[in-house]
Tab-separated table of C-alpha atoms in Angstrom:
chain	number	residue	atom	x	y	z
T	1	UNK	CA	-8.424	23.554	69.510
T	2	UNK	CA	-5.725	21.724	67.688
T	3	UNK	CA	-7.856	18.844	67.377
T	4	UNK	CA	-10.701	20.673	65.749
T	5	UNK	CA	-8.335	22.421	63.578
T	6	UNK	CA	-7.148	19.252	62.530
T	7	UNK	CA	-10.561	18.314	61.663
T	8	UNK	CA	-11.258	21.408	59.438
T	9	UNK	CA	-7.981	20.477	57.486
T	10	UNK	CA	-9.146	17.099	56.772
T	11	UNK	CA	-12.732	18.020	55.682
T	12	UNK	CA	-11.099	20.663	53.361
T	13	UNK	CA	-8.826	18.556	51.914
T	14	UNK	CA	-11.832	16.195	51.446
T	15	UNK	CA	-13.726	18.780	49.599
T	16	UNK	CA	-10.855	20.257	47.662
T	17	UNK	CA	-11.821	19.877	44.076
T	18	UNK	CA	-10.015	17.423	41.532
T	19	UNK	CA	-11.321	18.914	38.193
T	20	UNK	CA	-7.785	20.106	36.896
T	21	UNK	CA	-6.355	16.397	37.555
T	22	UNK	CA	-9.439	15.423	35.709
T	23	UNK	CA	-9.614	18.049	33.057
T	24	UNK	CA	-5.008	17.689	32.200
T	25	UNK	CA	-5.811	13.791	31.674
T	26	UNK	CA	-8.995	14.653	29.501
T	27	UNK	CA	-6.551	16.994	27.751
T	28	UNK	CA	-4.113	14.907	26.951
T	29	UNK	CA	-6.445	12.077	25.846
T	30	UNK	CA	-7.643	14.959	23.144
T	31	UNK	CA	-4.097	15.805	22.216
T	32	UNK	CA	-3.715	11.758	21.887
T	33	UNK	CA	-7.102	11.611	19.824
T	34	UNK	CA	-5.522	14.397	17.696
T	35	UNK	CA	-1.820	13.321	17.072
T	36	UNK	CA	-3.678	9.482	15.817
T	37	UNK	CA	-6.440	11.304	13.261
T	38	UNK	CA	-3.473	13.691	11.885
T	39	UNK	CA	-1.168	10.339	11.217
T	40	UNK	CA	-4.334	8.492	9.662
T	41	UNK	CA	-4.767	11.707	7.251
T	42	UNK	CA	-0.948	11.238	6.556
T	43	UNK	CA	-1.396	7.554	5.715
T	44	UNK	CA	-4.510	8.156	3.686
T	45	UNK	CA	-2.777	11.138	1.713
T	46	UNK	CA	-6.455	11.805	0.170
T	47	UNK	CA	-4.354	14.766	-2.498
T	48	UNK	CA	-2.383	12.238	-3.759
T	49	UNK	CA	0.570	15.034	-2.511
T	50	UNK	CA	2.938	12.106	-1.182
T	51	UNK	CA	2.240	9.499	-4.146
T	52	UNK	CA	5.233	7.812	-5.331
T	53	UNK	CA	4.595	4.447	-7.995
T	54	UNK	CA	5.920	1.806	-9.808
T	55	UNK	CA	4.498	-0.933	-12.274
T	56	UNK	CA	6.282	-3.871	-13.960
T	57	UNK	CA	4.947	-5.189	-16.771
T	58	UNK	CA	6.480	-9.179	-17.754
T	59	UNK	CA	6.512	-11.611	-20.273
T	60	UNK	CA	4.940	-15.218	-18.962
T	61	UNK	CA	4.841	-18.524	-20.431
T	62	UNK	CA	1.694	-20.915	-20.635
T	63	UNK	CA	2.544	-21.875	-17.131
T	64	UNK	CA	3.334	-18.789	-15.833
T	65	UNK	CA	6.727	-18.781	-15.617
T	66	UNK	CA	8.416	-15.002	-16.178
T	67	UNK	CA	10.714	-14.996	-19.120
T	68	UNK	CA	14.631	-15.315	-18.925
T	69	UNK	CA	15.645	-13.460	-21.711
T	70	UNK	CA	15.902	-10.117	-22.961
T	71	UNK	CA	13.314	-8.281	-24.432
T	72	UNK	CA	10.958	-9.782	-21.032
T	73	UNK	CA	10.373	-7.452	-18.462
T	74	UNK	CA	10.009	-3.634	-18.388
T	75	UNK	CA	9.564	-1.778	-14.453
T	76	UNK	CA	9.459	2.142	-14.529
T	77	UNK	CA	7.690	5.050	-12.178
T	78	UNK	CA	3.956	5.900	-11.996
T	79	UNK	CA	2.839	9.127	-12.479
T	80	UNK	CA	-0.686	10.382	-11.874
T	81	UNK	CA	-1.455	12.337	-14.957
T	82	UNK	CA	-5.496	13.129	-14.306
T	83	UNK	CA	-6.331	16.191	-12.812
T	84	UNK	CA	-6.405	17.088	-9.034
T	85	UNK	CA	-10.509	15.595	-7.997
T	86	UNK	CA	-10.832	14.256	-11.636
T	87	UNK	CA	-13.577	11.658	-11.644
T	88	UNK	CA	-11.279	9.481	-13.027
T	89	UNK	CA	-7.925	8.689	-11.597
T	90	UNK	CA	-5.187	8.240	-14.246
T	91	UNK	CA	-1.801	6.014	-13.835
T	92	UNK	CA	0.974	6.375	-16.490
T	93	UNK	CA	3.996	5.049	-16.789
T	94	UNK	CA	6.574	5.299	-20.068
T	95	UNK	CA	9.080	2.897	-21.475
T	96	UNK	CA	12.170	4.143	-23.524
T	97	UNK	CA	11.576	1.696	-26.911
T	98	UNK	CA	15.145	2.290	-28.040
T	99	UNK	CA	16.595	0.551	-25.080
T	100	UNK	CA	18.720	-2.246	-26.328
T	101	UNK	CA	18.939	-4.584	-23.109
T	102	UNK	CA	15.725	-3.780	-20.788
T	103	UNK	CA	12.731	-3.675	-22.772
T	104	UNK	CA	9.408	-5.512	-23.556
T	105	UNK	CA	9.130	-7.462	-26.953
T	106	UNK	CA	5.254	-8.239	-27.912
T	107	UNK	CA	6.025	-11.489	-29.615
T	108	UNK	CA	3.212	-13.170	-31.869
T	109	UNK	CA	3.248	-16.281	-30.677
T	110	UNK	CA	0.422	-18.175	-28.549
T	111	UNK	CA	2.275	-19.574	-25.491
T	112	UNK	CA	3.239	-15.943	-24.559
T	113	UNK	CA	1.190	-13.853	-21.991
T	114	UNK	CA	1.733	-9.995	-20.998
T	115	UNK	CA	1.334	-9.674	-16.916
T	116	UNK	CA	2.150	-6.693	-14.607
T	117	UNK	CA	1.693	-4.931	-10.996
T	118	UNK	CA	1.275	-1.859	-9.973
T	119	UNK	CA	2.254	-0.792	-6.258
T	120	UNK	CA	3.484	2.346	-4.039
T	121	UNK	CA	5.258	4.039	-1.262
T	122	UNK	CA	8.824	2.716	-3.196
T	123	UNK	CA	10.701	0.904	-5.616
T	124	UNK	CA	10.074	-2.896	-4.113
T	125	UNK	CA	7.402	-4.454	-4.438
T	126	UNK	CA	5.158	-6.334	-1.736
T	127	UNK	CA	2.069	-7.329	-0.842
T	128	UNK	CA	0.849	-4.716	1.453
T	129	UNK	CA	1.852	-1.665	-1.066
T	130	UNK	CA	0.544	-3.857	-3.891
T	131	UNK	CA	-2.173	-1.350	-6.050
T	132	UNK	CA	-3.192	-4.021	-8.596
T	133	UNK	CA	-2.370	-6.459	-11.102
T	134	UNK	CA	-2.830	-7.159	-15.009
T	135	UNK	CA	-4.740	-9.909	-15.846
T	136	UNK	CA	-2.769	-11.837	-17.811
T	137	UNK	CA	-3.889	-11.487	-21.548
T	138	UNK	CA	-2.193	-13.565	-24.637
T	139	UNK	CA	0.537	-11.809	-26.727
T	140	UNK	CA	-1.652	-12.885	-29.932
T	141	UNK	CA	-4.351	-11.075	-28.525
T	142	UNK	CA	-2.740	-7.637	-28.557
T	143	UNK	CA	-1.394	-7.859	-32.110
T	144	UNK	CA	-5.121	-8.617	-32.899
T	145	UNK	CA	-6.036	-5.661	-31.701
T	146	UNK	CA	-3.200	-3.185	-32.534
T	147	UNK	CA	-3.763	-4.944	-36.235
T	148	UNK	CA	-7.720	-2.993	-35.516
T	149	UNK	CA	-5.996	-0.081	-33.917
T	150	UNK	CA	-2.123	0.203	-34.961
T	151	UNK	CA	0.317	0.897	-32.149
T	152	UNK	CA	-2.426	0.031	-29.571
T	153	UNK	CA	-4.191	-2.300	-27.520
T	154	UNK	CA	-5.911	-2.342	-24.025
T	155	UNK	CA	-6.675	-4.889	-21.788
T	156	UNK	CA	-7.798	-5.468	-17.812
T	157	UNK	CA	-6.333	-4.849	-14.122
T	158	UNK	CA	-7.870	-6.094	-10.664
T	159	UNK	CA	-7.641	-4.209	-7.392
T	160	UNK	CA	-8.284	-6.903	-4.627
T	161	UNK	CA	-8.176	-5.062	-1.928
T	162	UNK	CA	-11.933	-3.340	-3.347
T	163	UNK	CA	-15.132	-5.243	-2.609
T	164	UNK	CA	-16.329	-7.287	-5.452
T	165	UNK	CA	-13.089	-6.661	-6.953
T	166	UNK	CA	-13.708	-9.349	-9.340
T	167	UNK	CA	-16.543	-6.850	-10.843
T	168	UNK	CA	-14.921	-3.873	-10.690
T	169	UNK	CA	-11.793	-4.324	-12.951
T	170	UNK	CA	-9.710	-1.429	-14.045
T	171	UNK	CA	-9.226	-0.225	-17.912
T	172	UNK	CA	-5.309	-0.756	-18.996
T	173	UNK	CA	-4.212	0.823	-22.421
T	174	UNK	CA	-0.769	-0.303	-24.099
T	175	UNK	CA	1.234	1.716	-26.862
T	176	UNK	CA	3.772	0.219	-28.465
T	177	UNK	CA	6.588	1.205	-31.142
T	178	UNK	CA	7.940	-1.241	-34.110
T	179	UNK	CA	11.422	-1.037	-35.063
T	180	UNK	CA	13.534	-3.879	-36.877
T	181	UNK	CA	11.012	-6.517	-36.554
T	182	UNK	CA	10.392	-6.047	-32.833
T	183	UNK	CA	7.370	-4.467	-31.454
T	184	UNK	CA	8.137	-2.903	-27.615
T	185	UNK	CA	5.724	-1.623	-25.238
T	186	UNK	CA	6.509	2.157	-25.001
T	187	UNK	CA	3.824	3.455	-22.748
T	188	UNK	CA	0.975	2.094	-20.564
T	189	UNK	CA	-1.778	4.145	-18.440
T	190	UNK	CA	-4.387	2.372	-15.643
T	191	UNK	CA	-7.653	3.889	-14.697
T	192	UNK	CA	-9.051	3.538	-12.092
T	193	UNK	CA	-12.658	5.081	-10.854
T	194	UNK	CA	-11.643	7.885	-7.829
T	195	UNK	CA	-14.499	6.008	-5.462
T	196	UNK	CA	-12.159	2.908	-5.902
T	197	UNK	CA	-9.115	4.547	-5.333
T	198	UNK	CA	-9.812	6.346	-2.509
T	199	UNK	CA	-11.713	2.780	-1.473
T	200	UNK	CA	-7.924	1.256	-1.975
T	201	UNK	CA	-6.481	4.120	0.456
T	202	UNK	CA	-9.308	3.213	2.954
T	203	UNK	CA	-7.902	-0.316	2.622
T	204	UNK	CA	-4.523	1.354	3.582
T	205	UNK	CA	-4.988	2.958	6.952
T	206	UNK	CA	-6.946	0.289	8.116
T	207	UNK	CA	-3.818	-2.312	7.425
T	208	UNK	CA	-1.375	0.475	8.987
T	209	UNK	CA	-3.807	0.333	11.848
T	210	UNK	CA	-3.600	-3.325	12.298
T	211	UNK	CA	-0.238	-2.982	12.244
T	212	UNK	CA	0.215	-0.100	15.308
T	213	UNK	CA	-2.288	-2.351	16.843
T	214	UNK	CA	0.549	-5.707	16.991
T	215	UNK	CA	3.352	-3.342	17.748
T	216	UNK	CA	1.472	-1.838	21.041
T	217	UNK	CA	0.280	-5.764	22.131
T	218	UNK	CA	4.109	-7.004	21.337
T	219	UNK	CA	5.191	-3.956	24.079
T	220	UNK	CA	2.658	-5.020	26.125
T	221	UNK	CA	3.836	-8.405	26.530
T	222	UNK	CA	7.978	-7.526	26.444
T	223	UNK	CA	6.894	-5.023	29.535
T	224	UNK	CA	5.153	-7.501	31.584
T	225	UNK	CA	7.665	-9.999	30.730
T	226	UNK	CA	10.207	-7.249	32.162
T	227	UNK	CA	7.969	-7.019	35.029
T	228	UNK	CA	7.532	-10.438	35.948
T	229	UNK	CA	11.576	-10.869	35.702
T	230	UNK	CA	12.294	-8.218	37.768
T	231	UNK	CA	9.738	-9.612	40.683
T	232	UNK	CA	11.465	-13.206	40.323
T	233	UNK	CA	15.151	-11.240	40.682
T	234	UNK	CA	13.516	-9.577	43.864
T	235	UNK	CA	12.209	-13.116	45.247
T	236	UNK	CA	15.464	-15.161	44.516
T	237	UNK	CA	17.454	-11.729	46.444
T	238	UNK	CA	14.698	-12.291	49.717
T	239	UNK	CA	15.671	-16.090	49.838
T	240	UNK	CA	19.266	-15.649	49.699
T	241	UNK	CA	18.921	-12.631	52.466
T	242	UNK	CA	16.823	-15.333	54.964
């Protein structure tokens, strides 16, 4: 009697189902799934709600050297000034003309070249938060064209992080203010097509997943390196017990 009740336990325990192990780890792998898709919508901030810029806009030589002196380099906030969904997405940034130390002089004279970037998330700049850059274009240039259009000229940015970015430059406009002989850069405003930006933001999540990705194989390896140490410590305390 005790045996065959024996035997009954066993074949019970045998059948006894193991959905709810099976459905708390399928559970968990949704929660998981869930937690990574809400931080990708964080990273890719598709409202622009979380959008912080900068852009710096510098004086360089014929070899590209950044200028020394005052009157060379101007770096000031970006604010989005399109509307929410416009077609077209609108950086702008301002520069206070009357400034007597930090400002940007426009000098006519052909070894000079205007050159800037424009980048996110805070006030350093580096290469991954890097938005785009000017193309450099000759300080004789833009008094060519603010002597067309007074007060204004325009010239070209490049997002590389966009296919055939080479093709798909951005529209840069410059205003500028003249007082005592020295014409300063007051004001300039990128645009940049929304399929490109949100292209750009793309860009962005992907890098912050290759990122995630290097931090979870560096664990990996400092936890079987942890592993591995502590089975030497147990071999070296066997020996020493023989």
């Amino acid at each position: 009697a005790i045996l065959a009740q024996a035997i009954q336990f066993a074949s019970a325990t045998l059948r006894a189902p193991l959905r709810p192990a099976r459905s708390d780890a399928m559970a968990d792998e949704k929660k998981a799934e869930d937690k990574k898709k809400a931080a990708e919508k964080k990273v890719l901030d598709e409202n622009d709600d979380a959008f912080c810029g900068y852009v710096s806009i510098q004086t360089l030589d014929q070899d590209g050297i950044a200028g020394r002196i005052m009157g060379s380099h101007v770096k000031a906030p970006v604010q989005i000034v399109s509307e929410p969904g416009a077609d077209t997405v609108l950086f702008e940034a301002v520069f206070l003309g009357a400034n007597p130390l930090f400002y940007l002089e426009l000098r006519n004279e052909e070894q000079f070249f205007v050159w800037g970037q424009w980048w996110m998330d805070g006030p350093k700049h580096s290469e991954s938060n890097q938005i785009c850059t000017l193309v450099p274009i000759k300080m004789q240039e833009c008094h060519k064209q603010m002597d067309a259009k007074p007060n204004e000229f325009s010239a070209k940015a490049q997002c590389e992080f966009l296919r055939s970015s080479t093709t798909r430059l951005m529209d840069v406009g410059f205003t500028t203010e003249t007082k005592k002989f020295k014409t300063k850069l007051t004001k300039v405003t990128m645009a940049m097509p929304r399929q490109a930006w949100m292209e750009y933001k793309q860009y962005r999540v992907r890098l912050w997943k290759a990122g995630n990705n290097w931090k979870g194989m560096e664990k990996d390896e400092d936890e079987k390196e942890k592993k591995d140490g502590e089975k030497d410590g147990e071999k070296e305390g066997e020996k020493k017990d023989e």
